[in-house]
Coordinates of C-alpha atoms and ligand atoms in Angstrom, one line a residue:
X41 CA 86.2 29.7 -57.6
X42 CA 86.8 30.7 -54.0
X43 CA 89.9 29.2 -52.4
X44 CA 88.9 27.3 -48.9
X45 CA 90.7 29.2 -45.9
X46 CA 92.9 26.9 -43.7
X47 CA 92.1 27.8 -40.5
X48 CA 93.7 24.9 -38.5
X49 CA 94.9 26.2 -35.2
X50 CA 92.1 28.5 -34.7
X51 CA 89.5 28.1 -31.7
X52 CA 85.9 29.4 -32.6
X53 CA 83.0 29.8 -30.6
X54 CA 79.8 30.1 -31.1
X55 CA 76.8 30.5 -28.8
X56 CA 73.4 29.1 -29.8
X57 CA 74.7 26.8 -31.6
X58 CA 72.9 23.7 -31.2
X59 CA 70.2 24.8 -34.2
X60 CA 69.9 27.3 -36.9
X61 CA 72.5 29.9 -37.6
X62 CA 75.0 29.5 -35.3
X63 CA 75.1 25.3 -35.8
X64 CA 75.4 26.3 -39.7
X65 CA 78.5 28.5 -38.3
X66 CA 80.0 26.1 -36.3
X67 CA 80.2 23.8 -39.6
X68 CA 81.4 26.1 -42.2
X69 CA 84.4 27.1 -39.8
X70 CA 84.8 23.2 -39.0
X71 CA 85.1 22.8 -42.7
X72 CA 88.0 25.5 -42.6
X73 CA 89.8 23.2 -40.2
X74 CA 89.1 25.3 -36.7
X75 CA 88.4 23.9 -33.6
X76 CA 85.5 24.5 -32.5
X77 CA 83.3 25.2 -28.9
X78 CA 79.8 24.7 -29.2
X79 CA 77.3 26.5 -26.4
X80 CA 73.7 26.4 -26.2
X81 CA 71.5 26.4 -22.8
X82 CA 71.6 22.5 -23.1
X83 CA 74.3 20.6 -25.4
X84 CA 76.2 17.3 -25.0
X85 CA 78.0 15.5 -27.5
X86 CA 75.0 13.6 -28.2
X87 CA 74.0 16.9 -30.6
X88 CA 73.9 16.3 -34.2
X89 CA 75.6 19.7 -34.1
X90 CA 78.8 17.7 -32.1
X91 CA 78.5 14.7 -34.6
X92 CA 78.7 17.1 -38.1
X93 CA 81.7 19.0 -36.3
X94 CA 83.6 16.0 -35.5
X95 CA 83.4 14.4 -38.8
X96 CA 85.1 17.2 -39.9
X97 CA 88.0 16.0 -38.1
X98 CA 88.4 19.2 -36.0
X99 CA 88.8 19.3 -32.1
X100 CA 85.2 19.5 -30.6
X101 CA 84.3 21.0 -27.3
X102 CA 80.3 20.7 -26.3
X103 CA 79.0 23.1 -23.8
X104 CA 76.2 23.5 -21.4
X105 CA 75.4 27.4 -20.0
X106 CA 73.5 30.4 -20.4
X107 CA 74.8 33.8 -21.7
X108 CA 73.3 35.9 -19.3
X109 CA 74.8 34.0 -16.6
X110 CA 77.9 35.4 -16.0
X111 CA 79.5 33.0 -13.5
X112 CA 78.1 30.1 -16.3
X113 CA 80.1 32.2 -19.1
X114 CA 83.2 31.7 -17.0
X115 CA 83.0 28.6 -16.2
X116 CA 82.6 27.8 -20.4
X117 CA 85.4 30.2 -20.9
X118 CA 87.8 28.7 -18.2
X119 CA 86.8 24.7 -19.6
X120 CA 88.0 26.8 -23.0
X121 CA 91.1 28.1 -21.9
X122 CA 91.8 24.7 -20.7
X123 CA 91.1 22.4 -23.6
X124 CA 92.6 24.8 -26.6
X125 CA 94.4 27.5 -24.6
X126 CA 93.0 30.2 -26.7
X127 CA 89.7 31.9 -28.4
X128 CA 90.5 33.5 -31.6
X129 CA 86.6 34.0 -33.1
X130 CA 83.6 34.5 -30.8
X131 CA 80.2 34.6 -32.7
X132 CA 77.6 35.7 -30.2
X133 CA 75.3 33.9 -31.9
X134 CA 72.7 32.9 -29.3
X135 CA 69.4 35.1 -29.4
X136 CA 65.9 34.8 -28.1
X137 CA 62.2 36.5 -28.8
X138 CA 59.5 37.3 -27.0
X139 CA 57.1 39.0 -29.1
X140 CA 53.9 41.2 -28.2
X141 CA 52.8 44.5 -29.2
X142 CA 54.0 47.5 -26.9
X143 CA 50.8 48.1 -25.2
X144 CA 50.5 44.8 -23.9
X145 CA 54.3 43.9 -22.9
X146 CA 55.1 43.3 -19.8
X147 CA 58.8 44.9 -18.1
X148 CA 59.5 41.3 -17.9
X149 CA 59.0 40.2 -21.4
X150 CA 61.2 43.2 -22.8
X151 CA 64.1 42.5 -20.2
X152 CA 64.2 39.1 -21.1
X153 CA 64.8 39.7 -24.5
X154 CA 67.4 42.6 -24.0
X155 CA 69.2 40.2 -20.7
X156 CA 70.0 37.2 -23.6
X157 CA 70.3 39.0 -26.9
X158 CA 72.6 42.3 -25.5
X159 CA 73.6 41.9 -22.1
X160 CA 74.7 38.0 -22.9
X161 CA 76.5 39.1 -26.0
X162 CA 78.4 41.8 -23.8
X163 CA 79.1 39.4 -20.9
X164 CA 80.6 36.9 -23.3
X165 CA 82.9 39.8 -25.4
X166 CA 84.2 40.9 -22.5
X167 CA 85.4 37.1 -21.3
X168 CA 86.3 36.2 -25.0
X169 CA 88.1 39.8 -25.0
X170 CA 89.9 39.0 -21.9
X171 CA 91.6 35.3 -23.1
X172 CA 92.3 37.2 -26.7
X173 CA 94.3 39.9 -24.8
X174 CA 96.3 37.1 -22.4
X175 CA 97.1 34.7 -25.7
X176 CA 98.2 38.5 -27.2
X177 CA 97.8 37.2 -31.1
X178 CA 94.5 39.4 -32.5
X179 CA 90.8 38.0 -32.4
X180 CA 87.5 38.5 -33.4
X181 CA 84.0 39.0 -32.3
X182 CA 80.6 38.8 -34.1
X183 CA 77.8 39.9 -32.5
X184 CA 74.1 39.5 -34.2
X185 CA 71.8 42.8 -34.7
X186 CA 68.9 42.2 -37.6
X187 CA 67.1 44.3 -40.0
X188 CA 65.0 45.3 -37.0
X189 CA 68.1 47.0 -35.4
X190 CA 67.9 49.6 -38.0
X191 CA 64.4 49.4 -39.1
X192 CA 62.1 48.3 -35.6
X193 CA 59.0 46.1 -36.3
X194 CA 55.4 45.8 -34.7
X195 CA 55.3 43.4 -32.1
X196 CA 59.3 43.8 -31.5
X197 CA 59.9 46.4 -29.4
X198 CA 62.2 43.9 -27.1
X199 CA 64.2 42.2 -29.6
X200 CA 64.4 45.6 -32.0
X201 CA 65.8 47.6 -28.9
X202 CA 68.3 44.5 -28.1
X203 CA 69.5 44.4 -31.7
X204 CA 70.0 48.0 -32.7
X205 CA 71.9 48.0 -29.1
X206 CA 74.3 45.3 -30.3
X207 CA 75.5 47.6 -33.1
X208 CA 76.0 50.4 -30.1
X209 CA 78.2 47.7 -28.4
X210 CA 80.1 46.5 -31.4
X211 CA 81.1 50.2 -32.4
X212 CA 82.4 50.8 -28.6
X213 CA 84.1 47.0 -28.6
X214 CA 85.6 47.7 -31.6
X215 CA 87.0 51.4 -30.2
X216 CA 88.6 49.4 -27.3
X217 CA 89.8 46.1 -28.7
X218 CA 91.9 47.7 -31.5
X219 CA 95.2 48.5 -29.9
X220 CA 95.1 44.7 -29.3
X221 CA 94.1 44.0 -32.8
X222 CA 91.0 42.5 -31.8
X223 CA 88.6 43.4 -34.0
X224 CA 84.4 43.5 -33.6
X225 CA 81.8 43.6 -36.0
X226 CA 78.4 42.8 -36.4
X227 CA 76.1 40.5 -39.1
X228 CA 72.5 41.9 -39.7
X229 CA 70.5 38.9 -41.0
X230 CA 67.1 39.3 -42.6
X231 CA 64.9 36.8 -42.9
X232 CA 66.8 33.5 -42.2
X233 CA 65.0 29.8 -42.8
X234 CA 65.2 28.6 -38.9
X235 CA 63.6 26.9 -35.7
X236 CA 63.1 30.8 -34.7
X237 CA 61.1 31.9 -38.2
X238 CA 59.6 28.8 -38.4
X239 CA 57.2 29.4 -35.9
X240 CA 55.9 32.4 -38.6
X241 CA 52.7 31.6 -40.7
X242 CA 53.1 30.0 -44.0
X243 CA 50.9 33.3 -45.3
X244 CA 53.3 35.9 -43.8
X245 CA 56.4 34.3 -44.7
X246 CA 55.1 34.5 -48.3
X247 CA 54.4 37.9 -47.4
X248 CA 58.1 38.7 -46.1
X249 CA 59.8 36.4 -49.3
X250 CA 57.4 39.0 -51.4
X251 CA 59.0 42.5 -49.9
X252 CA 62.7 41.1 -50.5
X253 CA 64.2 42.2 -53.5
X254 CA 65.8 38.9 -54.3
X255 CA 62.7 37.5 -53.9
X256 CA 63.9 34.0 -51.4
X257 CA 63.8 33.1 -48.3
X258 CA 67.6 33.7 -46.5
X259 CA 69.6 30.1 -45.5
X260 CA 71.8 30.0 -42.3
X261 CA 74.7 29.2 -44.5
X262 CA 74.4 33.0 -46.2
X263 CA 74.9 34.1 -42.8
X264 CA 77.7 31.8 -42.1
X265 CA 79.9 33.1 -45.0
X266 CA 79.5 36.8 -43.7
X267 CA 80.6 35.4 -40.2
X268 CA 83.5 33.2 -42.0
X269 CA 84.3 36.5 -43.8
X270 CA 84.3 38.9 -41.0
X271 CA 86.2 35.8 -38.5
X272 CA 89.3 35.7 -40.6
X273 CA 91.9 37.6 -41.9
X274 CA 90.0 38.2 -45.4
X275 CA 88.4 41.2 -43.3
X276 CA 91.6 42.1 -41.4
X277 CA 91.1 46.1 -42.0
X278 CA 87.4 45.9 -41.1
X279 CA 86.2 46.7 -37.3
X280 CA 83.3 48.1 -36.0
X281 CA 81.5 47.4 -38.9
X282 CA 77.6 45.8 -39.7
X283 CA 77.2 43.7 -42.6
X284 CA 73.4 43.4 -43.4
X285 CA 72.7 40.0 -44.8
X286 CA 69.0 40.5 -46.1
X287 CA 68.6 40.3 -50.0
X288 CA 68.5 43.5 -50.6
X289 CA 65.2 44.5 -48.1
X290 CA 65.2 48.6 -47.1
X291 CA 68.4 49.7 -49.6
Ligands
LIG920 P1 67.3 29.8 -33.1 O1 67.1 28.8 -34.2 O2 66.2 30.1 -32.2 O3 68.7 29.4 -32.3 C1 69.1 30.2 -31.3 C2 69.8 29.2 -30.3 O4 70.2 30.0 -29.1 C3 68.9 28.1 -29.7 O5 69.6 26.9 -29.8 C4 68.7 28.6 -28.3 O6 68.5 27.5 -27.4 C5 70.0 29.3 -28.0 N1 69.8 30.1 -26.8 C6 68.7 30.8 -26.4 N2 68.9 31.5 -25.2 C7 70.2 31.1 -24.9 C8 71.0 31.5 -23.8 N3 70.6 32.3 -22.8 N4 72.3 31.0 -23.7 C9 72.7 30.2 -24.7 N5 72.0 29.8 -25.7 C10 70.8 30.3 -25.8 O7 67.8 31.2 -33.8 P2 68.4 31.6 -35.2 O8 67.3 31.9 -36.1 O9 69.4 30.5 -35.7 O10 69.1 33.0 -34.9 C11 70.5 33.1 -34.5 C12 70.8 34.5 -34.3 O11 70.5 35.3 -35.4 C13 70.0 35.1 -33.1 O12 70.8 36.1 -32.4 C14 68.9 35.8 -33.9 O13 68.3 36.9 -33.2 C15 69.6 36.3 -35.1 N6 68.8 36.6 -36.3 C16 68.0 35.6 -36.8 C17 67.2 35.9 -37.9 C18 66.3 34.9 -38.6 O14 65.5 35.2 -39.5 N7 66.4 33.6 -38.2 C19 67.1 37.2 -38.4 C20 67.9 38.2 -37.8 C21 68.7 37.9 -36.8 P3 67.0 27.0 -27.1 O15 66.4 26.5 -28.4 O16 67.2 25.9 -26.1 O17 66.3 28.2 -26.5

């Protein structure tokens, strides 16, 4: 039987979180008894991702803004600073694709892909960095690579580079934050049942379920206990680490 953490007096947040993964993470710290900030490109209270977290009885703070914008991240870090006074877990959640063999990609498609997925997850680790040093009491930061960080994949040339350079960025965030005690590490997700991998063909997601070794489909909330795990103090010796979250695919 696993103990449920207590994790009231925490602030969490987490980016892309109005769907999928990262609303699945929002909940299962909300159910710990953290606060929680919510971000996506377009989210008001309205959200059933607001209504689940508040019925948890947890603080709730909804957020509009885009990851790549850096003067937006501020602005969502600053509303943060003043509604909970600190940021103790930031899961950097939010990721986009745009897929299309190399051949045919434009420069446009690729940076797109890179600008949200690594260059929003820097921008908002080195804000969410920045309040953990000025509170002074530890913190932690998730970022999100994939299986095709390590392995690539036709048609993702954009989203593989982005991913595999997120565990480049967690190993160097990890180097720098640890004299503060903040720690970073990184969740590698498979394939995850979501808005994103919905969009797949019913024939190739038999196809995918067929190649994992644990034969099913991953849920969001087997990615939200690695987060949970890597968040708290149950992985306080653990930095600059990836946990690969994938039943078993490419041991
Ligand atoms: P998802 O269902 O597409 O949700 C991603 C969320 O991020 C969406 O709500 C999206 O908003 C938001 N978002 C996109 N661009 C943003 C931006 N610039 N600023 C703020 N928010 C933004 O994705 P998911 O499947 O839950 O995946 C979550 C994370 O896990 C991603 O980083 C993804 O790459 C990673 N991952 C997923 C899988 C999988 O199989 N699902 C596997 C490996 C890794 P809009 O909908 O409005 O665009």
């Amino acid at each position: 039987m696993v103990k449920e953490l207590d994790l009231k007096g925490k602030v969490v947040l987490v980016t892309g979180a109005k769907q999928g993964i990262g609303r699945c993470i929002a909940n299962r710290f909300a159910e710990c008894g953290a606060d929680i900030a919510v971000m996506d490109l377009s989210l008001s209270e309205d959200e059933d991702v607001c209504k689940e977290i508040k019925a948890h009885g947890v603080e709730l703070l909804a957020l509009s803004g885009d990851v790549y914008n850096e003067q937006s991240v501020e602005e969502i870090f600053a509303k943060i600073k003043d509604k909970f006074g600190r940021c103790d877990i930031l899961a950097n959640n939010a990721g986009i694709t745009k897929d299309g063999m190399s051949k045919k990609m434009t420069v446009q498609q690729f940076s797109d892909v890179i600008n949200v997925n690594l260059v929003g997850s820097f921008i908002c680790s080195q804000k969410a960095m920045a309040l953990m040093r000025e509170v002074g009491e530890c913190g932690s930061i998730i970022n999100f690579s994939s299986v095709v960080g390590h392995m690539g994949n036709i048609g993702q040339a954009n989203y593989s580079a982005s991913k595999a350079g997120l565990l480049g960025l967690t190993k160097t965030f990890a180097k720098e934050g640890a004299r503060d005690k903040i720690r970073c590490n990184a969740v590698a997700p498979g394939f995850i049942e979501t808005p994103m991998t919905d969009v797949i063909p019913e024939k190739l997601k038999q196809a995918n379920i067929d190649r994992i070794p644990l034969k099913r489909i991953g849920y969001p909330l087997d990615v939200a206990n690695a987060v949970l795990f890597l968040g708290t103090d149950l992985s306080s010796f653990i930095t600059g680490q990836c946990i690969n979250i994938n039943g078993g695919s490419y041991m």
